[in-house]
Amino acid sequence: MSAAVLVAVLGAALLHGTWNAIAKAIPARLVSSALIGLVYLVVGAIGCLVFPLPPQEVWPYLLISAAVQTLYLVLLTAAYAKGEFGRTYPLTRGIAVLGITLISTTFLGEVMTPAQIAGVAVVAIALFALSWSPKGRGGPAGTLMAVAVGVTITAYSVIDGIGVRLSGEPFGYASWLFLIQGITIPLVCFLLARDRREMLLGMREHAPMGALGGILSLAAYTIVVWAQSLAPLAVVSALRETGVLAAGVIGYFVFREPFSRWRLTATVVAVSGIVAIRLGG
């Protein structure tokens, strides 16, 4: 993995951790997801005017990924409602790192160096350590929801990894993916809302923050899709999920959640995993 790809994916991790904090900060979870979806719709439509239509064989991946990512956003908002932000986030990402690594190496034939394997394993261990902090306040419901989110992350990451390589155009693939999600996400959120009038009022009230979250989310995943076309999926996933470093700090300063020595130690361990991945190629 080149230094440019490494830095780009770490930047995506920071963006991802930040937009997750924004999603948590908006009280109505469906409102935050719907606003992010509308940003996807606008930017995706612009991108589709710039980049060519994906090949026919890519469309199944785009459609399935969009469906899974729509489910992911709904589950994510529910998970944050059930559990502590600083605990829920690393658990979902740790599950994804392990799942993507197992699938990409077992079924997709991706080859990783010993140092890369060690680095990915260390990052996963650090993520689980963060999620199981002794001072965490999450209950069983939040944990189960986080596991479900982790499974969806694994699914869409692998699907997009295959799809973007088939397309040969990462930015075009991302644009069409965002366009589809921009339709499905707001629609599903609207259907799930108990009080749709209240939801529309909430979207109006939180539009600036939701728009910012959507832009950060879109930028982060565009970088990830681009990186997946160049580097092993497991390595990209492990680096991306270090967004917990940002999430932990945000959780401490914004949501007043604990940042104990346990979490500090886990953060240092995650950094060592990043170093191993870089040294491993």
Short mmCIF file of C-alpha atoms in Angstrom, two decimals:
data_model
loop_
_atom_site.label_atom_id
_atom_site.label_comp_id
_atom_site.label_asym_id
_atom_site.label_seq_id
_atom_site.Cartn_x
_atom_site.Cartn_y
_atom_site.Cartn_z
CA MET A 1 0.00 0.00 0.00
CA SER A 2 1.42 3.37 -1.01
CA ALA A 3 1.80 6.23 1.44
CA ALA A 4 -0.80 8.23 -0.50
CA VAL A 5 -3.45 5.51 -0.11
CA LEU A 6 -2.58 5.09 3.57
CA VAL A 7 -2.95 8.80 4.31
CA ALA A 8 -6.15 9.04 2.27
CA VAL A 9 -7.83 6.14 4.09
CA LEU A 10 -6.77 7.47 7.49
CA GLY A 11 -8.30 10.79 6.46
CA ALA A 12 -11.48 8.93 5.55
CA ALA A 13 -11.42 7.33 9.00
CA LEU A 14 -11.33 10.77 10.60
CA LEU A 15 -14.20 11.99 8.42
CA HIS A 16 -16.19 8.86 9.20
CA GLY A 17 -15.75 9.20 12.95
CA THR A 18 -16.82 12.84 12.74
CA TRP A 19 -19.99 12.20 10.75
CA ASN A 20 -20.98 9.43 13.14
CA ALA A 21 -20.69 11.94 15.96
CA ILE A 22 -22.93 14.33 14.03
CA ALA A 23 -25.49 11.56 13.51
CA LYS A 24 -25.44 10.92 17.26
CA ALA A 25 -25.83 14.64 18.01
CA ILE A 26 -29.12 14.92 16.10
CA PRO A 27 -31.76 13.65 18.58
CA ALA A 28 -34.06 12.08 15.97
CA ARG A 29 -32.06 9.27 14.36
CA LEU A 30 -34.27 8.90 11.30
CA VAL A 31 -33.91 12.63 10.69
CA SER A 32 -30.12 12.40 10.56
CA SER A 33 -30.22 9.41 8.20
CA ALA A 34 -32.75 11.08 5.89
CA LEU A 35 -30.70 14.28 5.69
CA ILE A 36 -27.55 12.33 4.88
CA GLY A 37 -29.49 10.48 2.18
CA LEU A 38 -30.61 13.73 0.57
CA VAL A 39 -26.99 14.88 0.35
CA TYR A 40 -26.18 11.58 -1.35
CA LEU A 41 -28.97 12.22 -3.85
CA VAL A 42 -27.76 15.68 -4.84
CA VAL A 43 -24.05 14.89 -5.05
CA GLY A 44 -24.67 11.50 -6.63
CA ALA A 45 -26.79 13.07 -9.37
CA ILE A 46 -24.03 15.56 -10.14
CA GLY A 47 -21.45 12.77 -10.26
CA CYS A 48 -23.61 10.72 -12.61
CA LEU A 49 -23.56 13.60 -15.09
CA VAL A 50 -19.78 13.60 -15.02
CA PHE A 51 -18.91 9.90 -14.96
CA PRO A 52 -20.04 7.19 -17.41
CA LEU A 53 -22.75 4.62 -16.79
CA PRO A 54 -21.28 1.51 -15.09
CA PRO A 55 -21.06 -1.71 -17.13
CA GLN A 56 -24.06 -4.04 -17.03
CA GLU A 57 -22.32 -6.60 -14.83
CA VAL A 58 -21.73 -3.97 -12.13
CA TRP A 59 -25.39 -3.09 -11.55
CA PRO A 60 -26.24 -6.08 -9.31
CA TYR A 61 -23.46 -4.99 -6.96
CA LEU A 62 -24.67 -1.39 -6.96
CA LEU A 63 -28.28 -2.32 -6.23
CA ILE A 64 -27.51 -4.89 -3.53
CA SER A 65 -24.96 -2.60 -1.88
CA ALA A 66 -27.43 0.29 -1.84
CA ALA A 67 -30.04 -1.93 -0.20
CA VAL A 68 -27.59 -3.16 2.44
CA GLN A 69 -26.28 0.33 3.16
CA THR A 70 -29.82 1.62 3.57
CA LEU A 71 -30.39 -1.11 6.15
CA TYR A 72 -27.05 -0.19 7.72
CA LEU A 73 -28.01 3.43 8.29
CA VAL A 74 -31.32 2.46 9.86
CA LEU A 75 -29.63 -0.06 12.16
CA LEU A 76 -26.87 2.40 13.01
CA THR A 77 -29.27 5.05 14.21
CA ALA A 78 -31.08 2.42 16.30
CA ALA A 79 -27.79 1.17 17.75
CA TYR A 80 -26.82 4.67 18.86
CA ALA A 81 -30.19 5.02 20.54
CA LYS A 82 -29.58 1.82 22.51
CA GLY A 83 -25.91 2.13 23.43
CA GLU A 84 -23.13 4.53 24.36
CA PHE A 85 -21.58 6.13 21.27
CA GLY A 86 -17.97 5.43 22.24
CA ARG A 87 -18.79 1.77 22.86
CA THR A 88 -21.19 1.07 20.01
CA TYR A 89 -18.99 2.53 17.27
CA PRO A 90 -15.82 0.43 17.85
CA LEU A 91 -17.83 -2.78 18.29
CA THR A 92 -19.50 -2.40 14.89
CA ARG A 93 -16.18 -1.61 13.22
CA GLY A 94 -14.29 -4.46 14.92
CA ILE A 95 -16.83 -6.98 13.68
CA ALA A 96 -16.48 -5.54 10.18
CA VAL A 97 -12.68 -5.81 10.18
CA LEU A 98 -12.79 -9.50 11.07
CA GLY A 99 -15.63 -10.27 8.67
CA ILE A 100 -14.06 -8.51 5.70
CA THR A 101 -10.68 -10.13 6.37
CA LEU A 102 -12.13 -13.64 6.53
CA ILE A 103 -14.22 -13.24 3.38
CA SER A 104 -11.62 -11.44 1.26
CA THR A 105 -8.83 -13.90 2.05
CA THR A 106 -10.95 -17.06 1.99
CA PHE A 107 -13.30 -16.46 -0.94
CA LEU A 108 -11.79 -13.61 -2.97
CA GLY A 109 -8.22 -14.90 -2.99
CA GLU A 110 -6.64 -11.72 -1.65
CA VAL A 111 -3.10 -12.16 -0.38
CA MET A 112 -1.71 -10.21 2.57
CA THR A 113 1.81 -10.06 3.96
CA PRO A 114 2.42 -11.40 7.49
CA ALA A 115 2.89 -7.84 8.75
CA GLN A 116 -0.41 -6.75 7.20
CA ILE A 117 -2.22 -9.70 8.77
CA ALA A 118 -0.69 -8.86 12.13
CA GLY A 119 -1.62 -5.20 11.74
CA VAL A 120 -5.23 -5.98 10.86
CA ALA A 121 -5.48 -8.37 13.82
CA VAL A 122 -4.05 -5.77 16.19
CA VAL A 123 -6.52 -3.13 14.98
CA ALA A 124 -9.42 -5.57 15.46
CA ILE A 125 -8.25 -6.41 18.98
CA ALA A 126 -7.99 -2.71 19.80
CA LEU A 127 -11.51 -2.09 18.52
CA PHE A 128 -12.98 -4.87 20.64
CA ALA A 129 -11.00 -3.63 23.63
CA LEU A 130 -12.51 -0.18 23.16
CA SER A 131 -16.01 -1.61 22.91
CA TRP A 132 -15.64 -3.69 26.06
CA SER A 133 -14.28 -0.92 28.24
CA PRO A 134 -15.09 -1.72 31.90
CA LYS A 135 -16.70 1.70 32.24
CA GLY A 136 -18.97 1.31 29.20
CA ARG A 137 -22.70 1.79 29.78
CA GLY A 138 -24.16 -0.11 26.84
CA GLY A 139 -26.73 -2.86 27.51
CA PRO A 140 -27.50 -6.16 25.71
CA ALA A 141 -29.90 -4.50 23.27
CA GLY A 142 -27.24 -2.02 22.18
CA THR A 143 -24.68 -4.80 21.79
CA LEU A 144 -26.96 -6.95 19.64
CA MET A 145 -27.83 -3.96 17.47
CA ALA A 146 -24.13 -3.15 17.08
CA VAL A 147 -23.44 -6.72 15.96
CA ALA A 148 -26.16 -6.39 13.31
CA VAL A 149 -24.58 -3.14 12.12
CA GLY A 150 -21.18 -4.84 11.92
CA VAL A 151 -22.60 -7.60 9.72
CA THR A 152 -24.09 -5.07 7.30
CA ILE A 153 -20.78 -3.18 7.13
CA THR A 154 -19.02 -6.43 6.24
CA ALA A 155 -21.58 -7.20 3.53
CA TYR A 156 -21.58 -3.86 1.73
CA SER A 157 -17.80 -3.45 2.00
CA VAL A 158 -17.15 -6.77 0.27
CA ILE A 159 -19.87 -6.11 -2.33
CA ASP A 160 -18.45 -2.68 -3.14
CA GLY A 161 -14.90 -4.03 -3.22
CA ILE A 162 -15.89 -6.48 -5.93
CA GLY A 163 -18.14 -4.02 -7.75
CA VAL A 164 -15.65 -1.17 -7.97
CA ARG A 165 -12.98 -3.44 -9.39
CA LEU A 166 -15.38 -4.69 -12.04
CA SER A 167 -16.36 -1.14 -12.95
CA GLY A 168 -12.82 0.15 -13.38
CA GLU A 169 -14.03 3.63 -12.40
CA PRO A 170 -14.20 4.14 -8.61
CA PHE A 171 -15.65 7.65 -8.71
CA GLY A 172 -18.30 6.68 -11.23
CA TYR A 173 -19.21 3.64 -9.14
CA ALA A 174 -19.47 5.80 -6.02
CA SER A 175 -21.62 8.40 -7.81
CA TRP A 176 -24.22 5.89 -8.96
CA LEU A 177 -24.19 4.20 -5.57
CA PHE A 178 -24.88 7.51 -3.82
CA LEU A 179 -27.64 8.36 -6.30
CA ILE A 180 -29.46 5.10 -5.56
CA GLN A 181 -28.98 5.48 -1.81
CA GLY A 182 -30.17 9.06 -2.06
CA ILE A 183 -33.53 7.69 -3.10
CA THR A 184 -33.78 4.63 -0.85
CA ILE A 185 -32.53 6.07 2.44
CA PRO A 186 -34.90 9.07 2.77
CA LEU A 187 -37.79 6.93 1.53
CA VAL A 188 -37.20 4.19 4.11
CA CYS A 189 -36.71 6.74 6.89
CA PHE A 190 -39.97 8.45 5.94
CA LEU A 191 -41.84 5.12 5.94
CA LEU A 192 -40.44 4.20 9.37
CA ALA A 193 -41.25 7.55 10.96
CA ARG A 194 -44.10 7.44 13.48
CA ASP A 195 -44.89 11.13 13.03
CA ARG A 196 -43.94 12.19 9.51
CA ARG A 197 -44.87 15.81 10.03
CA GLU A 198 -42.58 15.96 13.04
CA MET A 199 -39.85 14.30 11.01
CA LEU A 200 -40.11 16.92 8.27
CA LEU A 201 -39.93 19.68 10.88
CA GLY A 202 -36.88 17.99 12.38
CA MET A 203 -35.20 17.80 8.99
CA ARG A 204 -35.76 21.50 8.53
CA GLU A 205 -34.38 22.28 11.98
CA HIS A 206 -31.28 20.11 11.64
CA ALA A 207 -30.66 20.65 7.92
CA PRO A 208 -27.27 22.41 8.31
CA MET A 209 -25.85 19.76 10.64
CA GLY A 210 -27.34 16.94 8.59
CA ALA A 211 -25.91 18.38 5.39
CA LEU A 212 -22.47 18.55 6.99
CA GLY A 213 -22.75 14.96 8.15
CA GLY A 214 -23.82 13.87 4.69
CA ILE A 215 -20.90 15.62 3.01
CA LEU A 216 -18.41 14.08 5.44
CA SER A 217 -19.94 10.63 5.02
CA LEU A 218 -19.93 10.91 1.25
CA ALA A 219 -16.33 12.10 1.12
CA ALA A 220 -15.19 9.36 3.49
CA TYR A 221 -16.78 6.53 1.56
CA THR A 222 -15.68 7.86 -1.83
CA ILE A 223 -12.10 7.66 -0.59
CA VAL A 224 -12.70 4.13 0.68
CA VAL A 225 -14.18 2.96 -2.64
CA TRP A 226 -11.19 4.43 -4.47
CA ALA A 227 -8.77 2.71 -2.07
CA GLN A 228 -10.58 -0.62 -2.47
CA SER A 229 -9.73 -0.54 -6.16
CA LEU A 230 -6.04 -0.34 -5.30
CA ALA A 231 -5.42 -2.24 -2.05
CA PRO A 232 -6.61 -5.39 -0.23
CA LEU A 233 -10.11 -5.00 1.23
CA ALA A 234 -9.03 -6.13 4.70
CA VAL A 235 -6.24 -3.57 4.88
CA VAL A 236 -8.51 -0.74 3.73
CA SER A 237 -11.14 -1.83 6.25
CA ALA A 238 -8.71 -1.95 9.17
CA LEU A 239 -7.35 1.50 8.39
CA ARG A 240 -10.80 2.94 7.86
CA GLU A 241 -12.06 1.62 11.16
CA THR A 242 -9.40 3.50 13.09
CA GLY A 243 -11.97 6.28 12.95
CA VAL A 244 -12.62 5.16 16.52
CA LEU A 245 -9.66 7.31 17.50
CA ALA A 246 -11.68 10.33 16.43
CA ALA A 247 -14.89 8.82 17.78
CA GLY A 248 -13.38 8.34 21.24
CA VAL A 249 -12.22 11.93 21.45
CA ILE A 250 -15.56 13.21 20.15
CA GLY A 251 -17.42 11.02 22.62
CA TYR A 252 -15.35 12.47 25.46
CA PHE A 253 -15.61 16.15 24.57
CA VAL A 254 -19.09 16.29 23.03
CA PHE A 255 -21.08 13.58 24.80
CA ARG A 256 -19.11 13.57 28.09
CA GLU A 257 -18.44 9.86 27.79
CA PRO A 258 -15.50 8.34 29.71
CA PHE A 259 -12.08 8.10 28.09
CA SER A 260 -10.32 5.87 30.58
CA ARG A 261 -6.81 4.47 30.64
CA TRP A 262 -8.32 1.34 29.12
CA ARG A 263 -9.44 3.28 26.07
CA LEU A 264 -6.17 5.16 25.88
CA THR A 265 -4.28 1.86 25.86
CA ALA A 266 -6.55 0.43 23.17
CA THR A 267 -5.99 3.55 21.07
CA VAL A 268 -2.21 3.15 21.31
CA VAL A 269 -2.58 -0.50 20.29
CA ALA A 270 -4.61 0.54 17.24
CA VAL A 271 -1.87 2.95 16.20
CA SER A 272 0.68 0.13 16.42
CA GLY A 273 -1.54 -1.88 14.10
CA ILE A 274 -1.52 0.97 11.58
CA VAL A 275 2.27 1.05 11.70
CA ALA A 276 2.44 -2.71 11.09
CA ILE A 277 0.13 -2.40 8.08
CA ARG A 278 2.29 0.34 6.57
CA LEU A 279 5.53 -1.55 7.16
CA GLY A 280 3.97 -4.67 5.71
CA GLY A 281 3.55 -3.10 2.29
#
